[in-house]
Amino acid sequence: MSKTSTPSPARDYDAIVIGAGFSGLALLHHLRDIGLRTLVVDGEDGIGGTWWVNRYPGVRTDSEYSYYSFSFSKEVREEWTWSERYPSGGEVLDYLNFVADRLDLRKDIQLNTWVESATYDEPANTWTVRFADGREITTKFLVSGMGVLSQAIYPNIPGLDTFAGEKYHSSHWPRAGVDLKGKKVGLIGLGASGIQIVPTIAPEVEEFFVFQRTPNYVVETSNEAVTDEDMAYLREHYDEIYEKAANHPFGVAMEPAQHSALEVDDATRREIFESKWNQGGFHFANECFNDLATDHEASELASEFIRSKIREIVKDPETADLLSPKTYSFNGKRVPTGHGYYAAFNLDHVHLVDVADTPISAITDKGIVVGDTEYELDVLIFATGFDAMTGTLTNIDIVGRNGVTLRDKWSEEGLRSNLGISAHGFPNFFMSLGPQTPYSNLVVPIQLGAQWLQRALVWAGENGVERFEATPESERWWVEETERTGKATVMYSEGKKAKAWFLGDNVPGKQEEFQVYMGGGHVYQQYCREAEAEGYSSFLAD
Ligand code: N01
């Protein structure tokens, strides 16, 4: 890769990247490689981003080890060894630290550095980044690697702050762990986080109350050890596996299914569902049939298969029925992978409390009130999710041209970006995994996005381009494409719709619009390549 020819000595840095997770590390490596003086800043006291903060019991990847890593470093690929099919959060954190050391990234990362604002100065074509400690630094390029699920949210329940026991959010779990033995524990939230917490803590707590508003379609799996042979195979076939993931709609190294669930007879369909259920996790959603995310009838057939599995696993028929989703169908929201989730409800001290019809009315100093019952608790766990995709970007002041913040822009115009990479009015500001980027195994778009930006900035340098930003036309095109493809999925249905973060429906007051691109990661990458091949004409580059 040739070096960029746009050094900017008047500024402290050429590029500041906010966030030291997967995105920040990939960006630092790729931007430094083209000669940009790059600094990564992160408010936490360790690198790892989402894997640094999410330390709740049972946290691990839902993607398999073979495609949950970067492919760009031969050294890392050769020297790193995974131990589990679904690596634990701790192991992913070790991996990211290994990457940081092996690629000598640490010297350009400042931790404990919270960004409060970043302001664009038009005449100087410079971003000034201000930190919580009052320091300011300047840069030509500003890149967000702040993550898509980082801005935690709590439910709006009266009395939230009055609870006298211990209270934790899944994404701010104490680093030293929490001793739950002999305690009465309550859990609110059954998305991917809560579903990992339930079976992990169920055996150790004394009494466990799981408050369920909407059940999920959980695909169970098993977690085998990764053998030396597995690692040897991975190292030998890494490029091939990575290519497969990059060409897959959801960034997983799997063969996309070729047939509709409606094309086959009942017995064949059941056999295919059964075999992919046995492979577990994402294999079920991705490898059974090609229309489980786009056709309501096909999705409903998968829904009924999973309901039958719940009835097989969960002994109490009433609990099995409560755990079975009925108000939306499979793929209507992000499908979590289970590690003994349903079986946990067979333990006598695990109680499923339905709060769909009778919501939690209050949190008191003693516990949780539902209807006439007060559930007394020692510990209350919130696995209630995030202000996804935009939360981190609107929580700080990113101030573009004419003093307009990203928060103002998106609340006035709706979500607008070109390919989720750049927003009009914010020259030289780029987003890794911005809103309207693909819903997928995220390591793939993170790596490809860092490489796209690297090439774009080399091109800018070679062509004397000083400012790079989305055109208003490209934003209109991309929002239309994002809405069109999103509405073609079973996530969007007036009659049978889940309350999902994909549409922003989980945050009170947030406008309902597709936060992610549902047209497929492979299609998205094709658009990115086209933008590049066309000389970035969908960007203002002057
Ligand atoms: O959050 P969520 P999450 N009363 O928004 C419930 C990724 N992730 O942290 O559905 C009762 O999915 C809410 O109920 P409802 C992954 O992309 C990945 O679990 O709104 N319940 C819901 O059950 C995932 O999609 C991994 O009715 C209330 C829950 O809180 C994303 O992060 C692991 C309530 C929130 O679920 C977010 O997952 C973890 C109330 N008042 C996360 N308010 C892996 O890959 C909210 N809820 C392994």
XYZ file of C-alpha atoms and ligand atoms in Angstrom:
590
model
C 0.000 0.000 0.000
C 1.462 3.354 -0.981
C 1.655 6.097 1.575
C -0.859 8.899 1.707
C 0.540 12.225 0.538
C -1.435 14.457 2.880
C 0.653 15.009 5.988
C -0.865 17.714 8.168
C 1.919 19.075 10.365
C -0.203 21.947 11.696
C -2.404 19.446 13.517
C -1.514 17.183 16.429
C -2.506 14.050 14.493
C -3.596 13.024 11.025
C -6.263 10.681 12.398
C -7.957 10.224 15.752
C -9.966 7.046 16.231
C -12.445 6.888 19.108
C -12.711 3.405 20.627
C -10.142 0.646 21.180
C -12.216 -2.415 20.335
C -12.108 -4.515 17.161
C -12.744 -1.371 15.067
C -10.121 0.806 16.749
C -7.396 -1.833 16.449
C -8.128 -2.568 12.787
C -8.255 1.153 11.958
C -5.042 1.948 13.802
C -3.185 -0.814 11.987
C -4.466 0.216 8.559
C -4.155 3.996 8.949
C -0.690 3.805 10.475
C 0.306 1.577 7.576
C -0.280 4.419 5.093
C 1.806 6.840 7.102
C -0.969 8.655 8.970
C -0.028 9.771 12.468
C -2.892 8.009 14.197
C -4.042 7.957 17.817
C -6.746 5.731 19.300
C -8.482 7.031 22.403
C -10.817 5.095 24.685
C -12.570 6.059 27.898
C -12.105 2.642 29.489
C -8.953 1.475 31.227
C -8.364 -1.485 28.947
C -8.552 -2.231 25.255
C -11.273 -4.505 23.886
C -14.322 -2.258 23.533
C -17.470 -4.321 23.890
C -15.431 -7.279 25.160
C -13.787 -5.125 27.810
C -17.067 -3.930 29.307
C -19.362 -6.931 28.779
C -18.210 -9.302 31.509
C -21.542 -10.727 32.567
C -21.671 -14.434 33.494
C -21.749 -16.614 30.390
C -20.603 -13.945 27.940
C -19.212 -15.538 24.787
C -19.450 -15.148 21.026
C -22.471 -16.338 19.091
C -20.182 -16.665 16.060
C -17.815 -19.626 15.827
C -14.076 -19.146 16.403
C -13.130 -19.922 12.791
C -14.552 -16.693 11.407
C -14.511 -14.454 14.486
C -11.100 -12.870 13.943
C -9.110 -10.612 11.638
C -7.584 -12.125 8.532
C -5.183 -9.306 7.698
C -2.253 -10.332 9.874
C -0.414 -13.546 8.964
C 1.491 -13.353 12.270
C -1.688 -13.235 14.336
C -3.296 -16.021 12.324
C -0.266 -18.249 12.735
C 0.397 -17.564 16.396
C -3.034 -17.228 17.993
C -4.847 -20.361 19.206
C -8.552 -20.512 20.076
C -9.698 -22.960 22.735
C -13.493 -23.123 22.292
C -15.927 -23.334 19.379
C -17.716 -20.285 20.852
C -14.915 -18.313 22.558
C -15.691 -16.812 25.955
C -15.631 -13.038 26.407
C -12.366 -13.423 28.341
C -10.752 -15.317 25.480
C -11.831 -12.712 22.898
C -10.322 -10.063 25.162
C -7.068 -12.050 25.286
C -7.174 -12.259 21.486
C -7.551 -8.485 21.146
C -4.686 -7.898 23.573
C -2.601 -10.361 21.583
C -3.417 -8.433 18.378
C -2.479 -5.148 20.068
C 0.878 -6.543 21.226
C 1.745 -8.483 18.089
C 1.021 -5.489 15.826
C 2.651 -3.065 18.253
C -0.530 -1.004 18.524
C -0.419 -0.121 22.216
C 2.027 2.784 21.839
C -0.625 4.686 19.847
C -3.568 4.006 22.178
C -4.533 6.307 25.051
C -6.877 4.718 27.585
C -8.902 6.479 30.327
C -9.538 9.196 27.772
C -13.216 10.065 27.472
C -14.182 12.137 24.480
C -16.719 14.829 25.308
C -16.891 16.525 21.946
C -15.319 16.780 18.540
C -15.807 19.998 16.598
C -15.071 20.705 12.956
C -13.387 24.006 12.095
C -14.231 24.695 8.454
C -11.549 27.282 7.537
C -8.802 25.184 9.133
C -10.340 21.903 7.908
C -9.524 20.487 11.324
C -11.337 18.528 13.990
C -10.711 19.508 17.617
C -11.338 16.659 20.021
C -12.026 17.635 23.619
C -11.635 15.167 26.487
C -13.374 14.982 29.855
C -10.176 16.184 31.577
C -10.287 19.415 29.518
C -7.412 18.543 27.154
C -7.873 19.206 23.461
C -6.106 17.746 20.423
C -6.484 18.439 16.732
C -6.691 16.090 13.795
C -7.519 16.071 10.106
C -9.492 12.823 10.097
C -11.837 11.721 12.861
C -13.070 8.143 12.932
C -15.655 6.596 15.204
C -14.986 3.039 16.347
C -17.337 3.431 19.291
C -19.298 0.270 18.703
C -22.905 -0.355 17.851
C -24.160 -1.783 21.136
C -22.323 0.283 23.719
C -24.796 2.817 25.050
C -26.590 0.792 27.729
C -30.229 1.514 28.560
C -32.324 0.819 31.650
C -36.082 0.324 31.540
C -38.308 3.186 32.469
C -39.787 1.578 35.607
C -40.849 3.706 38.597
C -38.594 3.271 41.616
C -35.583 2.035 39.620
C -33.149 3.807 41.940
C -34.821 2.764 45.173
C -33.751 -0.889 45.141
C -31.642 -1.498 48.254
C -29.915 -4.691 47.089
C -27.163 -5.156 44.525
C -27.993 -3.913 41.029
C -26.066 -4.638 37.801
C -26.421 -3.989 34.094
C -25.151 -6.816 31.864
C -22.823 -4.433 30.068
C -21.323 -2.928 33.240
C -20.687 -6.101 35.172
C -18.067 -5.705 37.936
C -14.671 -6.839 36.750
C -14.064 -8.845 39.892
C -17.279 -10.814 39.330
C -20.266 -11.099 41.652
C -20.879 -13.853 44.191
C -24.482 -14.923 43.625
C -24.398 -18.042 45.765
C -27.300 -18.335 48.173
C -28.933 -15.175 46.826
C -32.383 -14.379 45.495
C -31.775 -12.974 42.036
C -34.105 -11.226 39.582
C -33.323 -10.704 35.892
C -35.053 -8.317 33.493
C -34.166 -8.712 29.813
C -34.069 -11.790 27.605
C -32.137 -10.736 24.506
C -28.779 -12.317 23.622
C -27.262 -11.059 26.929
C -29.982 -12.326 29.290
C -30.115 -15.631 27.431
C -26.435 -16.229 28.161
C -26.796 -15.167 31.784
C -29.753 -17.435 32.657
C -28.155 -20.909 32.334
C -24.806 -19.692 33.675
C -26.042 -18.370 36.999
C -29.096 -20.621 37.446
C -27.140 -23.465 39.117
C -25.506 -21.196 41.724
C -28.290 -18.874 42.883
C -30.734 -19.810 45.619
C -33.892 -18.478 43.967
C -34.091 -17.071 40.434
C -36.939 -14.933 39.082
C -36.718 -14.356 35.330
C -39.068 -11.570 34.217
C -40.073 -12.122 30.602
C -41.902 -9.576 28.481
C -41.221 -11.073 25.032
C -39.892 -14.607 24.552
C -37.122 -15.210 22.022
C -36.480 -17.958 19.471
C -33.278 -19.375 20.939
C -31.285 -21.876 18.885
C -29.410 -24.129 21.270
C -25.876 -25.308 20.563
C -22.953 -27.178 22.104
C -19.536 -25.755 22.822
C -16.709 -28.148 22.009
C -12.995 -27.627 22.611
C -10.980 -26.534 19.577
C -8.345 -29.176 18.862
C -4.836 -28.785 17.416
C -6.187 -30.318 14.193
C -8.975 -27.712 14.072
C -6.441 -24.900 14.428
C -4.132 -26.439 11.813
C -7.092 -26.631 9.403
C -8.067 -23.035 10.138
C -4.532 -21.755 9.538
C -4.266 -23.647 6.292
C -7.664 -22.510 4.977
C -7.891 -19.078 6.559
C -8.267 -17.039 3.353
C -10.897 -19.378 1.996
C -12.894 -19.260 5.253
C -12.625 -15.481 5.432
C -13.758 -15.115 1.803
C -16.761 -17.295 2.530
C -17.729 -15.094 5.477
C -17.165 -11.911 3.445
C -19.430 -13.224 0.691
C -22.178 -14.325 3.056
C -25.148 -12.035 3.825
C -24.493 -12.296 7.567
C -20.699 -12.513 7.590
C -20.559 -16.132 8.682
C -18.443 -18.799 6.956
C -21.431 -20.868 5.883
C -22.998 -21.907 2.592
C -26.123 -19.800 2.107
C -29.165 -22.066 1.767
C -30.456 -22.445 -1.803
C -34.065 -23.550 -1.370
C -37.288 -22.140 -0.004
C -38.839 -23.786 3.042
C -42.042 -23.872 1.009
C -40.510 -25.973 -1.788
C -40.144 -29.193 0.179
C -42.597 -31.598 1.799
C -43.193 -31.648 5.555
C -40.959 -34.660 6.260
C -38.001 -33.261 4.294
C -38.417 -29.866 5.934
C -38.465 -31.402 9.407
C -35.348 -33.427 8.570
C -33.475 -30.305 7.403
C -34.612 -28.283 10.441
C -33.556 -31.154 12.699
C -30.085 -31.538 11.178
C -29.337 -27.795 11.350
C -30.770 -27.589 14.883
C -28.263 -30.285 15.804
C -25.420 -28.229 14.340
C -26.744 -25.402 16.496
C -26.547 -21.626 16.728
C -26.342 -19.635 13.496
C -26.356 -22.828 11.370
C -30.116 -23.061 11.838
C -30.953 -19.533 10.683
C -28.474 -19.531 7.803
C -28.317 -23.025 6.372
C -31.838 -24.495 6.439
C -33.679 -22.454 3.818
C -33.163 -19.198 1.969
C -36.408 -17.476 2.961
C -36.610 -17.779 6.743
C -35.865 -14.056 7.070
C -37.955 -12.822 4.166
C -41.105 -14.924 3.879
C -43.626 -14.931 6.718
C -44.935 -18.391 5.946
C -41.428 -19.899 5.798
C -40.418 -18.072 8.958
C -43.558 -19.349 10.708
C -42.612 -22.947 9.818
C -39.240 -22.430 11.512
C -41.023 -20.771 14.447
C -43.230 -23.806 14.926
C -40.223 -26.145 14.757
C -38.506 -24.185 17.542
C -41.699 -24.149 19.608
C -41.741 -27.950 19.287
C -38.142 -28.050 20.580
C -39.095 -25.859 23.538
C -41.922 -28.282 24.370
C -39.430 -31.192 24.152
C -36.858 -29.564 26.449
C -38.984 -27.759 29.039
C -40.824 -30.194 31.315
C -43.565 -27.920 32.635
C -46.045 -27.359 29.744
C -47.144 -23.977 31.070
C -43.550 -22.711 31.233
C -42.856 -24.162 27.764
C -45.870 -22.323 26.419
C -44.795 -19.047 28.022
C -41.285 -19.424 26.543
C -42.743 -19.907 23.064
C -42.961 -16.696 21.018
C -46.316 -16.118 19.368
C -46.492 -12.403 18.634
C -43.773 -12.422 15.953
C -42.025 -15.096 13.939
C -38.490 -16.474 13.671
C -35.883 -13.883 12.532
C -38.304 -11.142 13.586
C -35.445 -10.049 15.806
C -31.847 -11.064 16.322
C -31.742 -14.824 16.979
C -29.664 -15.688 20.053
C -27.590 -18.837 20.497
C -28.404 -20.866 23.616
C -26.136 -22.863 25.870
C -28.703 -24.755 27.929
C -31.116 -21.809 28.099
C -34.396 -23.715 27.905
C -33.201 -26.549 30.180
C -32.445 -24.013 32.936
C -36.194 -23.594 33.399
C -36.421 -27.231 34.538
C -34.634 -26.311 37.775
C -37.123 -26.026 40.641
C -35.748 -22.722 41.892
C -35.913 -20.991 38.466
C -39.232 -19.178 38.011
C -40.382 -17.603 34.769
C -42.538 -14.562 35.510
C -44.653 -13.377 32.591
C -44.739 -9.576 32.435
C -46.258 -9.279 28.962
C -49.856 -8.669 30.013
C -49.152 -7.435 33.525
C -45.966 -5.355 33.244
C -43.557 -4.687 36.078
C -45.273 -1.759 37.792
C -42.535 -0.720 40.198
C -39.136 -1.436 41.629
C -39.067 -0.998 45.397
C -36.307 -1.129 47.992
C -37.083 -4.852 48.381
C -37.582 -6.009 44.794
C -39.951 -6.024 41.844
C -43.710 -5.535 41.799
C -45.856 -7.322 39.218
C -49.613 -7.081 39.779
C -50.268 -7.840 43.445
C -46.987 -9.636 43.997
C -43.756 -8.152 45.286
C -40.785 -10.400 44.435
C -38.181 -9.876 47.158
C -34.645 -9.932 45.786
C -31.029 -9.609 46.936
C -29.728 -8.910 43.432
C -31.364 -7.299 40.418
C -29.835 -7.776 36.960
C -30.721 -5.605 33.993
C -29.980 -7.157 30.602
C -32.138 -4.527 28.986
C -29.992 -3.687 25.996
C -28.675 -0.612 24.260
C -29.499 2.512 22.317
C -28.072 0.657 19.347
C -26.163 1.978 16.334
C -26.619 5.705 17.041
C -26.451 5.874 20.873
C -22.710 6.419 21.210
C -22.615 8.865 18.313
C -25.405 11.059 19.670
C -24.347 10.820 23.313
C -21.298 13.003 22.694
C -21.195 16.237 20.713
C -19.912 15.565 17.227
C -20.222 19.036 15.774
C -19.956 19.380 12.018
C -20.253 22.277 9.624
C -22.276 25.316 10.878
C -22.314 24.020 14.455
C -24.764 21.196 13.679
C -24.321 18.035 15.758
C -24.916 14.526 14.437
C -27.648 14.320 17.074
C -29.401 17.389 15.555
C -28.945 16.173 12.002
C -30.438 12.757 12.615
C -33.266 13.968 14.824
C -34.277 16.545 12.201
C -33.676 14.621 8.959
C -33.888 11.016 10.187
C -30.901 8.689 9.960
C -28.788 9.801 7.012
C -25.411 8.535 5.835
C -23.696 7.241 2.733
C -23.204 3.498 3.332
C -23.036 4.175 7.076
C -19.504 5.499 6.504
C -19.919 9.242 6.236
C -22.591 11.881 6.866
C -23.137 15.078 4.901
C -22.054 18.127 6.892
C -19.265 16.231 8.661
C -16.206 16.419 6.376
C -13.397 13.950 7.090
C -15.475 12.209 9.765
C -15.878 8.469 9.204
C -17.730 5.721 11.027
C -16.716 2.112 11.443
C -20.049 0.289 11.722
C -22.058 3.465 11.505
C -25.838 3.212 11.427
C -27.142 1.623 8.211
C -24.183 -0.771 7.946
C -24.949 -4.489 7.671
C -26.431 -6.629 10.347
C -23.850 -9.419 10.465
C -20.962 -11.039 12.256
C -19.346 -7.645 12.771
C -15.671 -8.556 12.567
C -16.053 -8.900 8.793
C -17.441 -5.397 8.039
C -15.022 -3.931 10.607
C -11.996 -5.312 8.753
C -13.332 -4.585 5.273
C -14.384 -1.095 6.394
C -10.900 -0.293 7.742
C -9.381 -1.472 4.473
C -11.875 0.550 2.413
C -11.045 3.681 4.417
C -7.332 3.038 4.036
C -7.668 2.943 0.244
C -10.007 5.965 0.202
C -7.513 8.079 2.143
C -4.625 6.991 -0.072
C -6.743 8.026 -3.063
C -7.575 11.343 -1.361
C -3.878 11.954 -0.721
C -2.886 11.111 -4.270
C -5.597 13.340 -5.729
C -5.085 16.343 -3.481
C -8.512 15.866 -1.894
C -8.703 17.744 1.400
C -12.353 17.121 2.373
C -14.299 13.897 2.042
C -17.987 13.598 2.966
C -21.267 12.028 1.846
C -23.320 13.895 -0.733
C -26.971 14.618 0.170
C -28.023 12.534 -2.886
C -26.057 9.522 -1.668
C -27.723 9.820 1.746
C -31.171 9.813 0.138
C -30.237 6.781 -1.958
C -28.862 4.889 1.014
C -31.793 5.537 3.331
C -34.162 4.341 0.591
C -32.105 1.208 0.016
C -31.884 0.547 3.770
C -35.642 0.966 4.242
C -36.494 -1.051 1.120
C -34.367 -4.038 2.108
C -35.391 -3.839 5.766
C -39.075 -3.802 4.888
C -38.572 -6.900 2.757
C -37.725 -8.924 5.882
C -39.922 -10.482 8.534
C -38.588 -7.863 10.948
C -40.960 -5.433 9.410
C -44.587 -6.362 9.617
C -47.424 -4.199 10.783
C -49.303 -7.131 12.251
C -46.592 -9.326 13.766
C -43.576 -7.280 14.675
C -41.070 -7.739 17.472
C -39.932 -4.760 19.502
C -36.371 -4.845 18.250
C -33.345 -2.579 18.366
C -32.963 -2.992 14.588
C -35.767 -0.490 14.169
C -34.964 1.596 17.244
C -38.195 0.392 18.860
C -36.504 -0.513 22.151
C -35.686 3.110 23.024
C -38.647 5.273 24.090
C -38.954 8.273 21.776
C -36.496 6.996 19.161
C -37.791 7.336 15.640
C -38.706 3.990 14.050
C -36.374 3.432 11.101
C -33.960 0.713 10.095
C -30.790 1.147 12.103
C -28.986 -1.586 10.166
C -28.744 -2.557 6.513
C -30.644 -5.807 5.993
C -29.820 -6.293 2.305
C -26.837 -8.534 3.120
C -23.208 -7.902 3.997
C -22.059 -9.203 0.605
C -24.345 -6.746 -1.229
C -23.187 -3.915 1.024
C -19.537 -4.713 0.229
C -20.353 -4.659 -3.472
C -21.773 -1.129 -3.055
C -18.595 -0.092 -1.221
C -16.433 -1.496 -4.028
C -18.568 0.305 -6.610
C -18.180 3.626 -4.770
C -14.433 3.114 -4.908
C -14.385 2.044 -8.556
C -16.446 5.110 -9.506
C -13.815 7.392 -7.953
C -15.898 8.084 -4.833
C -18.428 10.117 -6.830
C -21.084 9.550 -4.140
C -18.841 11.508 -1.783
C -17.983 15.195 -1.973
C -14.265 15.049 -2.406
C -12.545 18.392 -2.956
O -30.452 -6.495 24.575
P -31.847 -6.658 23.796
P -29.230 -7.521 24.706
N -39.779 -5.124 31.226
O -32.234 -5.283 23.378
C -36.218 -6.466 27.834
C -25.776 -8.187 20.814
N -25.291 -9.202 21.733
O -28.175 -6.850 25.507
O -38.219 -7.769 23.920
C -39.401 -6.324 30.803
O -31.767 -7.679 22.753
C -36.639 -6.610 26.392
O -37.948 -7.088 26.302
P -38.828 -6.830 24.953
C -26.835 -8.778 19.895
O -26.743 -8.175 18.637
C -24.577 -10.218 21.201
O -29.654 -8.826 25.160
O -38.601 -5.394 24.575
N -38.428 -6.525 29.902
C -35.571 -7.594 25.908
O -35.870 -8.898 26.273
C -28.098 -8.406 20.600
O -29.219 -8.411 19.752
C -24.136 -11.226 22.007
O -40.194 -7.142 25.341
C -37.816 -5.444 29.401
C -34.331 -7.146 26.707
O -34.799 -6.321 27.764
C -27.750 -7.059 21.153
O -26.389 -7.157 21.550
C -24.411 -11.215 23.365
C -38.156 -4.145 29.812
C -33.346 -6.366 25.887
O -32.828 -7.193 24.897
C -28.569 -6.606 22.344
O -28.725 -7.700 23.238
C -25.126 -10.149 23.884
C -39.192 -4.009 30.763
N -39.605 -2.809 31.183
C -25.556 -9.146 23.062
N -37.365 -3.277 29.131
C -23.394 -12.350 21.383
O -23.067 -12.356 20.234
C -36.559 -4.019 28.328
N -36.834 -5.325 28.501
C -23.115 -13.481 22.191
